[in-house]
Amino acid sequence: MTIPIPTGPPARKPLGPGLIAFIVIDVILVVGVVIAAVVLLGGGSGAPGASPTTPVAGATTPVAGATTSVSPSAPVTSADRPGGTDQRFATPSGNIVCDITANGARCGIASLAQKPAPVDGCDGSVGFVYVVDASGKVDVPCVPKKELPKKAGKDVNVLGYGQKSAAYGFTCTSDESGMACVDDATGTGFSLARAGGRVL
């Protein structure tokens, strides 16, 4: 008597734990890339009309078109701002010094990880100072070499990591990675760190 041998496809082996982990990680990476693409291509939560900045040789300090502006719907002047007292403070490292006045929030950094590339028409450097003014406009001005920011002196108040300073409708937040300042009414502003600065 002969027993028939099945001739169908061979039985599949179950997937091993290493292969399952590899597939799960691949799926997570693909989802992350899709989300990043949506955010970068306009689906993010950034302010409408915000202009992107052009990085300098891998840093985040803008070069061409150094002024980026996002204006609120109605013009705002320093006279329209909430009250407050002028503030001057620095990060615990002393590398970033900021001022908040009725005219805006301004931060300067003494040392960047990478020197910004030269900008045509600027006889100094762009990327060491960021400003958000009373109208919500963010500016990255050309700073003459003799006026580049210096480290904070001992007389400047320290804004500890995780702390905030607010006045005149502007809020600056100190973080281990740097300082961020925004116009509370528009949400526009900037962040500044040794790695460079960027418009928010």
mmCIF file of C-alpha atoms in Angstrom:
data_model
loop_
_atom_site.group_PDB
_atom_site.id
_atom_site.type_symbol
_atom_site.label_atom_id
_atom_site.label_comp_id
_atom_site.label_asym_id
_atom_site.label_seq_id
_atom_site.Cartn_x
_atom_site.Cartn_y
_atom_site.Cartn_z
ATOM 1 C CA MET A 1 0.000 0.000 0.000
ATOM 2 C CA THR A 2 1.328 3.444 -0.948
ATOM 3 C CA ILE A 3 0.636 6.571 0.988
ATOM 4 C CA PRO A 4 0.201 9.637 -1.202
ATOM 5 C CA ILE A 5 2.613 12.483 -0.468
ATOM 6 C CA PRO A 6 1.081 15.968 -0.622
ATOM 7 C CA THR A 7 2.525 18.032 -3.467
ATOM 8 C CA GLY A 8 1.374 21.544 -2.409
ATOM 9 C CA PRO A 9 3.680 24.395 -1.359
ATOM 10 C CA PRO A 10 5.924 23.727 1.615
ATOM 11 C CA ALA A 11 4.687 24.883 5.015
ATOM 12 C CA ARG A 12 5.831 28.455 5.935
ATOM 13 C CA LYS A 13 8.050 28.915 8.903
ATOM 14 C CA PRO A 14 6.853 31.520 11.441
ATOM 15 C CA LEU A 15 8.715 34.845 11.455
ATOM 16 C CA GLY A 16 11.492 35.020 14.004
ATOM 17 C CA PRO A 17 11.538 37.735 16.713
ATOM 18 C CA GLY A 18 14.456 39.531 15.023
ATOM 19 C CA LEU A 19 12.587 39.818 11.716
ATOM 20 C CA ILE A 20 9.421 41.010 13.475
ATOM 21 C CA ALA A 21 11.410 43.730 15.306
ATOM 22 C CA PHE A 22 13.010 44.781 12.007
ATOM 23 C CA ILE A 23 9.583 45.106 10.325
ATOM 24 C CA VAL A 24 8.153 47.115 13.254
ATOM 25 C CA ILE A 25 11.114 49.519 13.198
ATOM 26 C CA ASP A 26 10.759 49.944 9.414
ATOM 27 C CA VAL A 27 7.060 50.795 9.778
ATOM 28 C CA ILE A 28 7.831 53.348 12.505
ATOM 29 C CA LEU A 29 10.537 54.970 10.350
ATOM 30 C CA VAL A 30 8.220 55.178 7.321
ATOM 31 C CA VAL A 31 5.480 56.807 9.419
ATOM 32 C CA GLY A 32 8.041 59.272 10.830
ATOM 33 C CA VAL A 33 9.249 60.217 7.341
ATOM 34 C CA VAL A 34 5.661 60.756 6.153
ATOM 35 C CA ILE A 35 4.890 62.992 9.141
ATOM 36 C CA ALA A 36 8.124 64.977 8.633
ATOM 37 C CA ALA A 37 7.306 65.422 4.932
ATOM 38 C CA VAL A 38 3.821 66.726 5.750
ATOM 39 C CA VAL A 39 5.207 69.205 8.302
ATOM 40 C CA LEU A 40 8.016 70.415 6.023
ATOM 41 C CA LEU A 41 5.787 70.737 2.973
ATOM 42 C CA GLY A 42 3.252 73.000 4.586
ATOM 43 C CA GLY A 43 1.097 70.806 6.760
ATOM 44 C CA GLY A 44 2.801 71.840 9.994
ATOM 45 C CA SER A 45 1.507 74.109 12.704
ATOM 46 C CA GLY A 46 3.768 77.034 11.797
ATOM 47 C CA ALA A 47 2.289 80.488 11.410
ATOM 48 C CA PRO A 48 0.633 81.111 8.040
ATOM 49 C CA GLY A 49 2.853 83.083 5.714
ATOM 50 C CA ALA A 50 6.023 82.401 7.689
ATOM 51 C CA SER A 51 9.081 82.437 5.500
ATOM 52 C CA PRO A 52 11.551 79.601 5.831
ATOM 53 C CA THR A 53 15.168 80.441 6.486
ATOM 54 C CA THR A 54 18.131 79.335 4.420
ATOM 55 C CA PRO A 55 20.765 77.525 6.483
ATOM 56 C CA VAL A 56 24.463 78.391 6.405
ATOM 57 C CA ALA A 57 26.647 75.375 5.621
ATOM 58 C CA GLY A 58 24.658 72.979 7.774
ATOM 59 C CA ALA A 59 23.880 75.429 10.560
ATOM 60 C CA THR A 60 20.463 76.975 11.100
ATOM 61 C CA THR A 61 21.564 80.602 10.817
ATOM 62 C CA PRO A 62 19.850 82.257 7.826
ATOM 63 C CA VAL A 63 21.821 84.026 5.123
ATOM 64 C CA ALA A 64 20.130 85.431 2.032
ATOM 65 C CA GLY A 65 16.923 87.285 2.898
ATOM 66 C CA ALA A 66 18.004 87.583 6.506
ATOM 67 C CA THR A 67 14.842 89.473 7.452
ATOM 68 C CA THR A 68 11.810 87.276 7.893
ATOM 69 C CA SER A 69 8.513 88.919 8.633
ATOM 70 C CA VAL A 70 5.189 87.576 9.792
ATOM 71 C CA SER A 71 2.804 90.419 10.513
ATOM 72 C CA PRO A 72 -0.373 90.232 12.556
ATOM 73 C CA SER A 73 -3.660 91.163 10.883
ATOM 74 C CA ALA A 74 -3.649 94.699 12.318
ATOM 75 C CA PRO A 75 -0.504 96.806 12.743
ATOM 76 C CA VAL A 76 0.725 96.858 16.312
ATOM 77 C CA THR A 77 3.068 99.480 17.715
ATOM 78 C CA SER A 78 4.999 99.659 20.962
ATOM 79 C CA ALA A 79 2.286 102.017 22.270
ATOM 80 C CA ASP A 80 -0.285 99.216 21.811
ATOM 81 C CA ARG A 81 1.756 96.648 23.770
ATOM 82 C CA PRO A 82 0.885 95.457 27.270
ATOM 83 C CA GLY A 83 2.881 97.109 30.033
ATOM 84 C CA GLY A 84 5.958 95.861 31.712
ATOM 85 C CA THR A 85 9.434 96.685 32.879
ATOM 86 C CA ASP A 86 12.499 96.464 30.678
ATOM 87 C CA GLN A 87 14.221 93.112 31.188
ATOM 88 C CA ARG A 88 17.870 92.105 30.623
ATOM 89 C CA PHE A 89 18.975 88.541 31.257
ATOM 90 C CA ALA A 90 21.323 85.815 30.065
ATOM 91 C CA THR A 91 21.458 82.047 29.814
ATOM 92 C CA PRO A 92 23.341 80.324 32.656
ATOM 93 C CA SER A 93 26.345 79.914 30.325
ATOM 94 C CA GLY A 94 26.349 83.665 29.651
ATOM 95 C CA ASN A 95 26.668 82.972 25.915
ATOM 96 C CA ILE A 96 23.242 84.476 25.077
ATOM 97 C CA VAL A 97 22.114 87.873 26.392
ATOM 98 C CA CYS A 98 18.562 89.136 25.789
ATOM 99 C CA ASP A 99 16.626 92.346 26.299
ATOM 100 C CA ILE A 100 12.863 92.813 26.356
ATOM 101 C CA THR A 101 11.596 96.383 25.916
ATOM 102 C CA ALA A 102 8.357 97.892 24.612
ATOM 103 C CA ASN A 103 9.954 97.824 21.143
ATOM 104 C CA GLY A 104 10.627 94.069 21.115
ATOM 105 C CA ALA A 105 12.685 91.136 22.309
ATOM 106 C CA ARG A 106 16.337 90.991 21.168
ATOM 107 C CA CYS A 107 18.928 88.300 21.828
ATOM 108 C CA GLY A 108 22.594 88.202 20.904
ATOM 109 C CA ILE A 109 24.946 85.242 21.059
ATOM 110 C CA ALA A 110 28.669 85.615 21.737
ATOM 111 C CA SER A 111 29.783 82.287 20.296
ATOM 112 C CA LEU A 112 28.260 80.098 17.576
ATOM 113 C CA ALA A 113 29.407 76.546 16.884
ATOM 114 C CA GLN A 114 30.019 77.502 13.263
ATOM 115 C CA LYS A 115 30.851 80.935 11.874
ATOM 116 C CA PRO A 116 28.052 82.120 9.549
ATOM 117 C CA ALA A 117 28.906 82.535 5.885
ATOM 118 C CA PRO A 118 29.332 86.135 4.691
ATOM 119 C CA VAL A 119 26.230 87.850 3.317
ATOM 120 C CA ASP A 120 26.422 90.236 0.367
ATOM 121 C CA GLY A 121 25.903 93.819 1.489
ATOM 122 C CA CYS A 122 26.760 93.080 5.127
ATOM 123 C CA ASP A 123 30.064 94.480 6.353
ATOM 124 C CA GLY A 124 29.806 92.435 9.546
ATOM 125 C CA SER A 125 28.003 89.208 10.398
ATOM 126 C CA VAL A 126 24.432 87.949 10.163
ATOM 127 C CA GLY A 127 23.197 85.342 12.633
ATOM 128 C CA PHE A 128 24.563 86.623 15.945
ATOM 129 C CA VAL A 129 21.490 88.783 16.773
ATOM 130 C CA TYR A 130 17.769 88.013 16.442
ATOM 131 C CA VAL A 131 14.924 90.482 17.090
ATOM 132 C CA VAL A 132 11.120 90.212 17.188
ATOM 133 C CA ASP A 133 9.574 93.683 17.189
ATOM 134 C CA ALA A 134 6.236 95.142 18.339
ATOM 135 C CA SER A 135 4.583 94.333 14.989
ATOM 136 C CA GLY A 136 5.597 90.663 15.181
ATOM 137 C CA LYS A 137 8.319 91.028 12.547
ATOM 138 C CA VAL A 138 11.421 88.894 13.070
ATOM 139 C CA ASP A 139 14.714 90.377 11.922
ATOM 140 C CA VAL A 140 18.219 88.926 11.738
ATOM 141 C CA PRO A 141 20.268 92.102 11.262
ATOM 142 C CA CYS A 142 23.766 92.593 9.934
ATOM 143 C CA VAL A 143 25.936 93.375 12.963
ATOM 144 C CA PRO A 144 29.213 95.276 12.463
ATOM 145 C CA LYS A 145 32.265 93.336 13.672
ATOM 146 C CA LYS A 146 32.953 95.866 16.456
ATOM 147 C CA GLU A 147 29.375 95.462 17.777
ATOM 148 C CA LEU A 148 29.176 91.648 17.851
ATOM 149 C CA PRO A 149 27.621 90.367 21.104
ATOM 150 C CA LYS A 150 29.873 89.493 24.008
ATOM 151 C CA LYS A 151 29.395 87.056 26.886
ATOM 152 C CA ALA A 152 27.224 88.334 29.741
ATOM 153 C CA GLY A 153 28.930 90.209 32.522
ATOM 154 C CA LYS A 154 28.372 89.339 36.177
ATOM 155 C CA ASP A 155 25.916 92.241 36.459
ATOM 156 C CA VAL A 156 23.398 90.572 34.070
ATOM 157 C CA ASN A 157 20.592 88.528 35.654
ATOM 158 C CA VAL A 158 20.657 84.800 34.846
ATOM 159 C CA LEU A 159 17.501 83.182 33.484
ATOM 160 C CA GLY A 160 17.828 79.565 34.608
ATOM 161 C CA TYR A 161 17.040 76.658 32.313
ATOM 162 C CA GLY A 162 13.290 76.134 32.121
ATOM 163 C CA GLN A 163 12.572 79.680 33.359
ATOM 164 C CA LYS A 164 10.720 82.420 31.479
ATOM 165 C CA SER A 165 10.918 86.196 31.415
ATOM 166 C CA ALA A 166 7.930 88.168 30.106
ATOM 167 C CA ALA A 167 7.173 91.850 29.583
ATOM 168 C CA TYR A 168 5.348 94.044 27.065
ATOM 169 C CA GLY A 169 3.664 91.007 25.474
ATOM 170 C CA PHE A 170 6.931 89.157 24.744
ATOM 171 C CA THR A 171 8.066 85.953 26.452
ATOM 172 C CA CYS A 172 11.570 84.473 26.406
ATOM 173 C CA THR A 173 12.278 80.959 27.649
ATOM 174 C CA SER A 174 15.708 79.685 28.643
ATOM 175 C CA ASP A 175 16.520 76.084 27.797
ATOM 176 C CA GLU A 176 19.662 73.965 27.923
ATOM 177 C CA SER A 177 19.776 74.191 24.132
ATOM 178 C CA GLY A 178 19.463 78.005 24.018
ATOM 179 C CA MET A 179 16.862 80.768 24.239
ATOM 180 C CA ALA A 180 13.503 81.239 22.497
ATOM 181 C CA CYS A 181 11.562 84.519 22.399
ATOM 182 C CA VAL A 182 8.064 85.068 20.996
ATOM 183 C CA ASP A 183 5.520 87.819 20.522
ATOM 184 C CA ASP A 184 2.649 86.519 22.663
ATOM 185 C CA ALA A 185 -0.011 88.034 20.374
ATOM 186 C CA THR A 186 1.210 86.527 17.091
ATOM 187 C CA GLY A 187 3.281 83.530 18.214
ATOM 188 C CA THR A 188 6.106 84.667 15.942
ATOM 189 C CA GLY A 189 9.609 84.785 17.278
ATOM 190 C CA PHE A 190 12.960 83.042 17.172
ATOM 191 C CA SER A 191 15.194 80.575 18.911
ATOM 192 C CA LEU A 192 18.924 81.068 19.298
ATOM 193 C CA ALA A 193 21.572 78.520 20.311
ATOM 194 C CA ARG A 194 25.234 77.667 19.677
ATOM 195 C CA ALA A 195 24.043 75.562 16.730
ATOM 196 C CA GLY A 196 22.471 78.685 15.183
ATOM 197 C CA GLY A 197 19.171 80.494 15.158
ATOM 198 C CA ARG A 198 15.836 80.037 13.478
ATOM 199 C CA VAL A 199 12.601 81.916 12.992
ATOM 200 C CA LEU A 200 9.585 80.414 14.736
#
